CSV table of C-alpha atoms in Angstrom, one decimal:
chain,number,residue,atom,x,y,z
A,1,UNK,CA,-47.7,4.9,29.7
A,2,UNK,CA,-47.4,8.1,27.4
A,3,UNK,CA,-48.3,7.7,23.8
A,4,UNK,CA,-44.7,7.5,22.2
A,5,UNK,CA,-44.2,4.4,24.5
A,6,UNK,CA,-47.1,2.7,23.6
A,7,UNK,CA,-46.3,3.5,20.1
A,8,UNK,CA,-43.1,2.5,20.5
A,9,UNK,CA,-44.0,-0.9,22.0
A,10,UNK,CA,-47.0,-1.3,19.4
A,11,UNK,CA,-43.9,-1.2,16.7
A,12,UNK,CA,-41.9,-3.4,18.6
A,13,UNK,CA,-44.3,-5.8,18.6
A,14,UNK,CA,-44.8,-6.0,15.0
A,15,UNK,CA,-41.2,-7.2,14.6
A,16,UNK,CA,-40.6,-9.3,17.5
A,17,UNK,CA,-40.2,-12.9,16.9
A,18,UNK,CA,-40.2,-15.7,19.3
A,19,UNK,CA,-37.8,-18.6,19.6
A,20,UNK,CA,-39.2,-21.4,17.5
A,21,UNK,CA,-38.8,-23.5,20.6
A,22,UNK,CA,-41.4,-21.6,23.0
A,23,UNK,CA,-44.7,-22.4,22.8
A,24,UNK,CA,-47.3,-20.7,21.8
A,25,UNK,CA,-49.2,-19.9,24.7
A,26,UNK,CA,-46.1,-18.1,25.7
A,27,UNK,CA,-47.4,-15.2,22.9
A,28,UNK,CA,-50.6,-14.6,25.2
A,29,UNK,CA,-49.6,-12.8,28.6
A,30,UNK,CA,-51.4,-10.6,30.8
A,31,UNK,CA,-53.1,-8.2,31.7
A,32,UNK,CA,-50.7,-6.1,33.4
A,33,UNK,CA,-52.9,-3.2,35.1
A,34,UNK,CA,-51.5,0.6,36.4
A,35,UNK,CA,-53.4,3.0,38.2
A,36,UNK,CA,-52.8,6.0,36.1
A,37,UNK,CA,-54.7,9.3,37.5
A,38,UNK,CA,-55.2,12.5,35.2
A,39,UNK,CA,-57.0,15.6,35.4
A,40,UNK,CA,-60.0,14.4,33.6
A,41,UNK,CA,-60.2,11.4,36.0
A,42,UNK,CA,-58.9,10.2,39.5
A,43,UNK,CA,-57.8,7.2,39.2
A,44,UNK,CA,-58.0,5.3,35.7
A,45,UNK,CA,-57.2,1.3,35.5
A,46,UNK,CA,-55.1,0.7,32.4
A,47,UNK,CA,-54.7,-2.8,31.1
A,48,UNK,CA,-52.0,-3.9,28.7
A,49,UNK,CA,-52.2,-7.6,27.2
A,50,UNK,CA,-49.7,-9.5,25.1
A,51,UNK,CA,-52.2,-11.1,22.4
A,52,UNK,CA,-50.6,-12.8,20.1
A,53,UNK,CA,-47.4,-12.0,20.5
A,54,UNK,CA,-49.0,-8.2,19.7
A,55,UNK,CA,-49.2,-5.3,22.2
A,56,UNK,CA,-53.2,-4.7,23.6
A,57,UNK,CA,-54.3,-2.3,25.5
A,58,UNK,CA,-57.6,-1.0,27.0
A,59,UNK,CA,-59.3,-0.2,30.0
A,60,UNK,CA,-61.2,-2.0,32.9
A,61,UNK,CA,-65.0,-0.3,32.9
A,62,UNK,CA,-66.5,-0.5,36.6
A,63,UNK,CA,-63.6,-1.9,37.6
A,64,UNK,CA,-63.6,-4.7,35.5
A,65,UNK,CA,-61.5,-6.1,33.0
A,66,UNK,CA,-62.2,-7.4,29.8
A,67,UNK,CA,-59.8,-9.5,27.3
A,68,UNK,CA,-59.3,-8.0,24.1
A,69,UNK,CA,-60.7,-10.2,21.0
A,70,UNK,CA,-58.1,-13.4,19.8
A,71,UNK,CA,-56.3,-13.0,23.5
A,72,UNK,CA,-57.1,-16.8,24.1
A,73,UNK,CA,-58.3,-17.5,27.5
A,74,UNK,CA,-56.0,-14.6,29.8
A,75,UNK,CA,-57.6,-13.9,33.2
A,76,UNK,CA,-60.2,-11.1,33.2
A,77,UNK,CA,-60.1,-10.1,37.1
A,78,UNK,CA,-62.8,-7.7,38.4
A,79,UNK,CA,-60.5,-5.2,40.7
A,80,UNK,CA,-60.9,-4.3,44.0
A,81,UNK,CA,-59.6,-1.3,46.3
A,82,UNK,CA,-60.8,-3.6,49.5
A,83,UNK,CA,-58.1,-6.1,49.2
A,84,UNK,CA,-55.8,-3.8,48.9
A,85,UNK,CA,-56.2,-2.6,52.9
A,86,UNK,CA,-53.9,-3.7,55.9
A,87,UNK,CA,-55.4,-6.4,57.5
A,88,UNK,CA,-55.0,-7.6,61.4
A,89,UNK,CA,-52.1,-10.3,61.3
A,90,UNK,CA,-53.4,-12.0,64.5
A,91,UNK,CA,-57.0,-13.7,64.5
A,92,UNK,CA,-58.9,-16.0,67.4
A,93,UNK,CA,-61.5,-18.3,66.9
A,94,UNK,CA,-61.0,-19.4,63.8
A,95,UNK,CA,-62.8,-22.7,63.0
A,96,UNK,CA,-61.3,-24.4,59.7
A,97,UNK,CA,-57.5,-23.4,57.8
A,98,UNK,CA,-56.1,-24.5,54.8
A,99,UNK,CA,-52.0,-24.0,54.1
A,100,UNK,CA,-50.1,-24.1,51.3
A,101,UNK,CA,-47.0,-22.8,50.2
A,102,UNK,CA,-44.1,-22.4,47.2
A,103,UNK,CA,-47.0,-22.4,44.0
A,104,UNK,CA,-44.1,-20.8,42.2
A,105,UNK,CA,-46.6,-20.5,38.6
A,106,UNK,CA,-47.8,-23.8,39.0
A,107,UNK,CA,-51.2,-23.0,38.1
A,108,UNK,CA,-52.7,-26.3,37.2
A,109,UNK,CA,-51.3,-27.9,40.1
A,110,UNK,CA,-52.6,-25.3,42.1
A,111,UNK,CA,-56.2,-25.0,40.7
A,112,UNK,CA,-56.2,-29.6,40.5
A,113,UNK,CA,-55.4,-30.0,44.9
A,114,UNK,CA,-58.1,-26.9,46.0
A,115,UNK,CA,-60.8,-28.5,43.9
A,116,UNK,CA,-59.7,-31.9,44.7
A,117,UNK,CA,-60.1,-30.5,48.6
A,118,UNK,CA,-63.4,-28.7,48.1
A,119,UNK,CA,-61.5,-25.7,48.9
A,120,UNK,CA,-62.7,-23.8,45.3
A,121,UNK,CA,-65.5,-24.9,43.1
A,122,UNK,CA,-65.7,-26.7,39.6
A,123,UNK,CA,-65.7,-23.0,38.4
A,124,UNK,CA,-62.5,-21.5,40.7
A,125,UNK,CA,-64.7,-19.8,42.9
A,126,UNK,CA,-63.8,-20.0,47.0
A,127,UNK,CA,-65.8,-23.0,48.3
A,128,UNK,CA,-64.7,-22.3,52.1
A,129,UNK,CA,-67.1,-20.7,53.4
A,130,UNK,CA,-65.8,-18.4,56.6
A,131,UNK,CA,-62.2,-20.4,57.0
A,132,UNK,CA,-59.0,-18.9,56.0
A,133,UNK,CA,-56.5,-20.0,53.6
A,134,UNK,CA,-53.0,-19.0,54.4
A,135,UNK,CA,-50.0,-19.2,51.3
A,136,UNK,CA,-47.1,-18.8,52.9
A,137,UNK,CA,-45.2,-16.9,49.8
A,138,UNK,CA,-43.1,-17.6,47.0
A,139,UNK,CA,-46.6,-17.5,43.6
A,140,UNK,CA,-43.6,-16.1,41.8
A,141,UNK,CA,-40.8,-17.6,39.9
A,142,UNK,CA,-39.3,-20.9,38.3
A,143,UNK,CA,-43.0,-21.1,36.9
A,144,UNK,CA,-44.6,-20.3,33.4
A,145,UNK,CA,-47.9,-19.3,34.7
A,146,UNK,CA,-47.0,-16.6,37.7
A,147,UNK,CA,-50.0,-14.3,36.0
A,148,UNK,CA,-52.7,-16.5,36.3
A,149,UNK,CA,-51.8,-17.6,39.6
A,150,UNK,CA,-51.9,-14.2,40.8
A,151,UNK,CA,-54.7,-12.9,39.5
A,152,UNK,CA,-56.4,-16.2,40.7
A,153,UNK,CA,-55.2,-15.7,44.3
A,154,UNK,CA,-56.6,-12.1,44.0
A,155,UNK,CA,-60.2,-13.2,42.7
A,156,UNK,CA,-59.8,-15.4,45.7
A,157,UNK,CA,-59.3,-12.6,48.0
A,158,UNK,CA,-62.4,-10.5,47.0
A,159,UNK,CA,-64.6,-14.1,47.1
A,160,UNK,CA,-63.3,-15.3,50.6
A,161,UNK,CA,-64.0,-12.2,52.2
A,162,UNK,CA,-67.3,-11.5,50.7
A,163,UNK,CA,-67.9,-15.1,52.4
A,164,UNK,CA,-66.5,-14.2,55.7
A,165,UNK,CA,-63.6,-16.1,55.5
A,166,UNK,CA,-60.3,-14.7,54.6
A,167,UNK,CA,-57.3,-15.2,52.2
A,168,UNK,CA,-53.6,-14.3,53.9
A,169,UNK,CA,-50.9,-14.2,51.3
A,170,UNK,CA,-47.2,-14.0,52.9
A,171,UNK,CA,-44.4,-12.4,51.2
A,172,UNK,CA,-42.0,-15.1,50.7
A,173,UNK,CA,-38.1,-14.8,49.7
A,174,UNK,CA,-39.2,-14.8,45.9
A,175,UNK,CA,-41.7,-12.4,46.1
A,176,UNK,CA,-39.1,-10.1,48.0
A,177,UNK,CA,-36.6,-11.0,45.4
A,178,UNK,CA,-38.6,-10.5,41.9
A,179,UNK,CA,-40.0,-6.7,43.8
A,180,UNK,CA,-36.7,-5.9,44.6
A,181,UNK,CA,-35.2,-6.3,40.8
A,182,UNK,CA,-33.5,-10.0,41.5
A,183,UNK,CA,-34.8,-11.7,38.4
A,184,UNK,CA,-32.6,-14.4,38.2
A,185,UNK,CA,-35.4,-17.3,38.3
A,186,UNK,CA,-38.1,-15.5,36.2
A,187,UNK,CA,-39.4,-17.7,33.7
A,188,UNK,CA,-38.6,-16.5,30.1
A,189,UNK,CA,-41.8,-16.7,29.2
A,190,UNK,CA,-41.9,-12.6,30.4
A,191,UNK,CA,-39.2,-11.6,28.5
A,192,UNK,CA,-41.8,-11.2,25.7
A,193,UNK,CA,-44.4,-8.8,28.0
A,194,UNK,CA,-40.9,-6.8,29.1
A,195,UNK,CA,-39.9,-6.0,25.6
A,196,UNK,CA,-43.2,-5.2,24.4
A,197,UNK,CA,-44.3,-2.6,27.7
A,198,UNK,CA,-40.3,-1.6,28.2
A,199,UNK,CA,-40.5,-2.4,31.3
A,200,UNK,CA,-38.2,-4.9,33.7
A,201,UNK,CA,-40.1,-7.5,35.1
A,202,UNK,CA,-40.0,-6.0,38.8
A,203,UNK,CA,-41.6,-2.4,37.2
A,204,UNK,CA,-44.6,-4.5,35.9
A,205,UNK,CA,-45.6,-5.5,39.6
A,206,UNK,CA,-44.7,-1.8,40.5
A,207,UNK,CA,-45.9,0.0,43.0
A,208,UNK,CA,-48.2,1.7,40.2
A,209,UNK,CA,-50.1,-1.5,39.1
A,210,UNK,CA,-52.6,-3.4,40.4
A,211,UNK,CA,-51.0,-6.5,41.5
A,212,UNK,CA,-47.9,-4.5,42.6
A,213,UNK,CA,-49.9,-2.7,45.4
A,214,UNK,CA,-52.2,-5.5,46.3
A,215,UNK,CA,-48.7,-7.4,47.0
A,216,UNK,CA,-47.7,-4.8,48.9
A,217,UNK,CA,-50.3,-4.6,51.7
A,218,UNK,CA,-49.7,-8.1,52.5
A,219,UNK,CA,-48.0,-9.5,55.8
A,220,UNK,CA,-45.0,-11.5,56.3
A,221,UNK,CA,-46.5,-13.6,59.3
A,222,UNK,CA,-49.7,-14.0,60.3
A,223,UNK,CA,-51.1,-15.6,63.4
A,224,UNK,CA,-54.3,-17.8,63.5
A,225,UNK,CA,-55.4,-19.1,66.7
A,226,UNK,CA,-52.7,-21.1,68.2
A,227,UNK,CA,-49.9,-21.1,65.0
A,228,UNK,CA,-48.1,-18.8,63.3
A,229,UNK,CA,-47.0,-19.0,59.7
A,230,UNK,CA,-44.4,-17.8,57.7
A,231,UNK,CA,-42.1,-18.2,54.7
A,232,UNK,CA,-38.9,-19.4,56.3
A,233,UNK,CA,-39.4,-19.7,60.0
A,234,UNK,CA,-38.4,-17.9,62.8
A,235,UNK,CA,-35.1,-18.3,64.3
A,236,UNK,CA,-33.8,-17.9,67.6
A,237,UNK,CA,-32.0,-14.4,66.9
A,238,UNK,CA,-35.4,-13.1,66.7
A,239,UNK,CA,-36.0,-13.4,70.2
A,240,UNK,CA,-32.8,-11.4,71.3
A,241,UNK,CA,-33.8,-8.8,69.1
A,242,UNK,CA,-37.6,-8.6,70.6
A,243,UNK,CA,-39.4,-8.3,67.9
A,244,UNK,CA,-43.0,-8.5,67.9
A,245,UNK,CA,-45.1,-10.0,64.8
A,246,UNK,CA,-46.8,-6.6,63.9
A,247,UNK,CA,-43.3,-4.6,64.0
A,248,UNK,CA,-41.8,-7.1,61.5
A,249,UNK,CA,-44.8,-6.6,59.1
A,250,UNK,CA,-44.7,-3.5,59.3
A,251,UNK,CA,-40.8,-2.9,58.6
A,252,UNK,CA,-41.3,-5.5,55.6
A,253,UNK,CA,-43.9,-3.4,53.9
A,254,UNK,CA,-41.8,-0.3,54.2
A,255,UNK,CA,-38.8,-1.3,52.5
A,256,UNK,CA,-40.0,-4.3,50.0
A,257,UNK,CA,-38.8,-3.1,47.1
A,258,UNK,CA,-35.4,-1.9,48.0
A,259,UNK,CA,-32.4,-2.9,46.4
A,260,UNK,CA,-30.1,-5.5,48.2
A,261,UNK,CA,-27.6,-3.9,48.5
A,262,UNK,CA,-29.2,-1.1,50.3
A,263,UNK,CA,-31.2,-3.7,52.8
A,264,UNK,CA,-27.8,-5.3,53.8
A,265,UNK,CA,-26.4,-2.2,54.5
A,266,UNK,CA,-29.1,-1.5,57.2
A,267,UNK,CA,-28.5,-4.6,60.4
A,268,UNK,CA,-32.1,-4.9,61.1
A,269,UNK,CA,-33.1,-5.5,57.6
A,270,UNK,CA,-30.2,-7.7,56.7
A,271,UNK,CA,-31.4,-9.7,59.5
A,272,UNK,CA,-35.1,-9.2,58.4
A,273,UNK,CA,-35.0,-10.0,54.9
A,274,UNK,CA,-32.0,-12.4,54.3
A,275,UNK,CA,-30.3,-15.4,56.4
A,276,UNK,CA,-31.8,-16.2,59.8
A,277,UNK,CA,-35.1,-13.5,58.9
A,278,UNK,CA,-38.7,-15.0,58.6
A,279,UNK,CA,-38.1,-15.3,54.7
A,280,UNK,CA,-35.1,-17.7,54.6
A,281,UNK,CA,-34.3,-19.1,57.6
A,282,UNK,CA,-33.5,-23.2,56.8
A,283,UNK,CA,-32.5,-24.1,60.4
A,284,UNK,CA,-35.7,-26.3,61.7
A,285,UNK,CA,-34.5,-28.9,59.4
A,286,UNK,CA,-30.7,-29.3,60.2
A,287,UNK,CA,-29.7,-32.0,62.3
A,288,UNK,CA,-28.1,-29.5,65.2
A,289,UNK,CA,-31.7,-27.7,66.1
A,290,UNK,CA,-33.3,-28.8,68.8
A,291,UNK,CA,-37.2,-29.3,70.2
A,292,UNK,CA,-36.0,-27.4,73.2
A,293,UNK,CA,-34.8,-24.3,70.9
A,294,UNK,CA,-38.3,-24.8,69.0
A,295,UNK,CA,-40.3,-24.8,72.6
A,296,UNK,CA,-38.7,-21.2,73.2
A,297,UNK,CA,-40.0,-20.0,70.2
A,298,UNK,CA,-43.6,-21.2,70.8
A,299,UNK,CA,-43.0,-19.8,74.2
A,300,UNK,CA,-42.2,-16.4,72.9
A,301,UNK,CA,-45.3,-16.2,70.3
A,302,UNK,CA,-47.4,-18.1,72.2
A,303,UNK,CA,-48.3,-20.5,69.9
A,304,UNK,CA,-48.4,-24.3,69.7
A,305,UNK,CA,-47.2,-24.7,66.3
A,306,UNK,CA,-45.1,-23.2,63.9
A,307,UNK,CA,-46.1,-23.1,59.8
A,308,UNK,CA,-43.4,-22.9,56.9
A,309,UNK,CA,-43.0,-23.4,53.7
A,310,UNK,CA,-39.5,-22.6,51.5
A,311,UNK,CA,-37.7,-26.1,52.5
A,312,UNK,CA,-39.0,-29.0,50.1
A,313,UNK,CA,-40.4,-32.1,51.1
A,314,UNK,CA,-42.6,-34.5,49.5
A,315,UNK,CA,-45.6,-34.2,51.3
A,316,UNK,CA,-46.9,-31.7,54.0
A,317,UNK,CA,-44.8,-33.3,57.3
A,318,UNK,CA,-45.0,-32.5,61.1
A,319,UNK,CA,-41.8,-32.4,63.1
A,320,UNK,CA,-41.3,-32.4,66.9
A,321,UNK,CA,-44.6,-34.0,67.4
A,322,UNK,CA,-46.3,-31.6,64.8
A,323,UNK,CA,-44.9,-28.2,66.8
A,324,UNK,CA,-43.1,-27.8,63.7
A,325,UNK,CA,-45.4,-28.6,60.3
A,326,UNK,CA,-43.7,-28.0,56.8
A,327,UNK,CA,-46.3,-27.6,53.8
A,328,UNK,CA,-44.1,-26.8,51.4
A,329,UNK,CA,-45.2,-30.1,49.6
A,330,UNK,CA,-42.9,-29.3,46.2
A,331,UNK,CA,-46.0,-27.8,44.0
A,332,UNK,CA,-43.0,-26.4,42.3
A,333,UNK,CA,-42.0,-29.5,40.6
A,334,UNK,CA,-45.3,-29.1,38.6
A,335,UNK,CA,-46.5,-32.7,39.2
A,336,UNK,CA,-48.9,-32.5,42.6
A,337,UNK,CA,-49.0,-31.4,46.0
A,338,UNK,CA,-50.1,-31.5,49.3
A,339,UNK,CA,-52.0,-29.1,51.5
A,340,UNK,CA,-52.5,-28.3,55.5
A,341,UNK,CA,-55.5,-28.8,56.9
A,342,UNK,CA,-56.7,-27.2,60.6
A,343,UNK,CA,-60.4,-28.2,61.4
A,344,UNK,CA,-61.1,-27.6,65.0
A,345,UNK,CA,-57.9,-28.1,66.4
A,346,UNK,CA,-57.2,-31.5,64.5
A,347,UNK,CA,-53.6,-31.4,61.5
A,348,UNK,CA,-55.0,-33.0,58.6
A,349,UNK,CA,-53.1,-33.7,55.1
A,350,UNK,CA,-55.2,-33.1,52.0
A,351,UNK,CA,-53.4,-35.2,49.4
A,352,UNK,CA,-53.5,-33.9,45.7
A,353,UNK,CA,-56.3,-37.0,44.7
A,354,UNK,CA,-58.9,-35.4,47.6
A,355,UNK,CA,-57.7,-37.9,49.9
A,356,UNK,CA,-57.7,-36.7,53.4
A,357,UNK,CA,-55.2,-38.5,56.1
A,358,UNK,CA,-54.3,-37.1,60.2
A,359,UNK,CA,-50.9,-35.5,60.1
């Protein structure tokens, strides 16, 4: 950001008032980070924070982040070029998984069912040793707390590999939506942060910021042992069009970000990113699909079960004797939620009170 910008936003943020209804934890966002390189320095990490309803800005030292002073309790991330790699999207072997899906900023919710599960610690930190936890997208939107869920996930990513376990986050339909400018469900609690930086939403998770290229090395499906997981689900076109996991991944990093109109205009990504594509397929749960349609899909991947999240239920739920297992268990809602459990080949629910019950 130049220095008539952040002059500019410092001024706006001396006369920007909030609605009398919003709360007042909605004046504390942040911190929004962009790798800014200049000739005196590589690369430079460059925090802005919403304190206050007041601009802040500073920047990380060793590569990590530190609140400015009366910023309330904002996440102060340590940052990490490791995470930020392309990681296999097919793994063997695996002993222990945890699934979850559709957070959409519940953050509470989120951080209440992991520690209830032993999956973090009383202090957030990973507490699952070499397993891997898979969120099959959609952290953004509907929520009030989409920052600290991120940078949560992403202090979860540094911790689980330093364990030897791993953390997959998917690109879901939201994710897609808020990177490609469709900002229709972002909670207005980041209207404040885009005034103040002059910035749309989509341009703060850029491909210049921190969070914006983390999201971007991600996968759309990834394959663990004998299931595969996604957003939406895979649907039957996809086998005509012989598509092969690594391909779709591939194609969905290079063009996340595009416009709509300019994926629709394209067949493949049409397909790829909207209706029957991993991100927004419905069709395992309408009455007309059938085990036998399912079974070719298992065929093709060569899996044994099939992972989704996007269509609500009220609790993680197996279909077609568990080929089919839906964990998106309506965090959304804000109230609990459920999670999937894999120890040695054994479906397991973990209910939001710790509870633990064969799916």
């Amino acid at each position: 950001m130049t220095k008539s910008l952040l002059l500019a936003a410092t001024l706006l943020a001396s006369t920007w008032q909030l609605q009398a209804s919003e709360p007042l934890e909605y004046q504390f966002d942040g911190p929004y980070v962009f790798n800014e390189s200049s000739a005196e320095k590589a690369s430079t990490h460059s925090a802005y924070w919403v304190c206050n309803a007041e601009l802040k800005h500073n920047y990380a030292s060793n590569k990590q982040l530190t609140r400015p002073e009366n910023c309330g309790q904002l996440p102060q991330p340590l940052l990490s070029d490791a995470i930020k790699q392309i990681m296999p999207d097919s793994y063997d072997g695996i002993k222990k998984v945890v699934a979850l899906s559709d957070v959409h900023g519940q953050y509470d919710v989120l951080i209440t069912l992991l520690k209830n599960q032993n999956i973090i610690d009383d202090d957030n930190n990973w507490a699952f040793g070499d397993g891997h936890m898979v969120i099959t997208g959609d952290m953004f939107d509907r929520g009030d707390k989409i920052n600290e869920v991120l940078w949560f996930v992403y202090q979860l990513d540094i911790q689980a590999k330093a364990a030897g376990g791993m953390l997959h986050l998917l690109m879901g339909n939201h994710e897609q939506m808020v990177l490609g400018g469709d900002l229709r469900y972002v909670h207005q609690r980041y209207d404040l942060a885009s005034k103040l930086l002059n910035k749309s939403n989509d341009a703060l998770y850029g491909e210049d910021t921190e969070l914006g290229q983390w999201l971007r090395s991600k996968h759309t499906l990834v394959k663990i042992n004998d299931v595969l997981y996604m957003h939406g689900g895979i649907s039957s076109e996809w086998l005509t069009r012989k598509l092969t996991i690594s391909q779709a991944n591939q194609i969905f990093r290079d063009n996340i970000g595009r416009p709509k109109k300019e994926l629709k205009q394209d067949e493949l990504l049409n397909f790829l990113f909207y209706g029957n594509g991993p991100t927004w397929y419905r069709g395992y749960f309408k009455d007309s699909f059938t085990e036998a349609e399912l079974d070719k899909i298992l065929a093709y991947f060569n899996v044994s079960h099939i992972t989704v999240g996007h269509t609500s239920q009220t609790q993680v739920l197996g279909l077609f004797n568990n080929k089919l297992i839906a964990v998106d268990s309506s965090i959304k809602r804000g109230e609990q939620g459920e999670l999937l459990l894999i120890e040695n080949g054994e479906l397991i629910r973990g209910l939001y009170n710790g509870a633990r019950q064969p799916l």
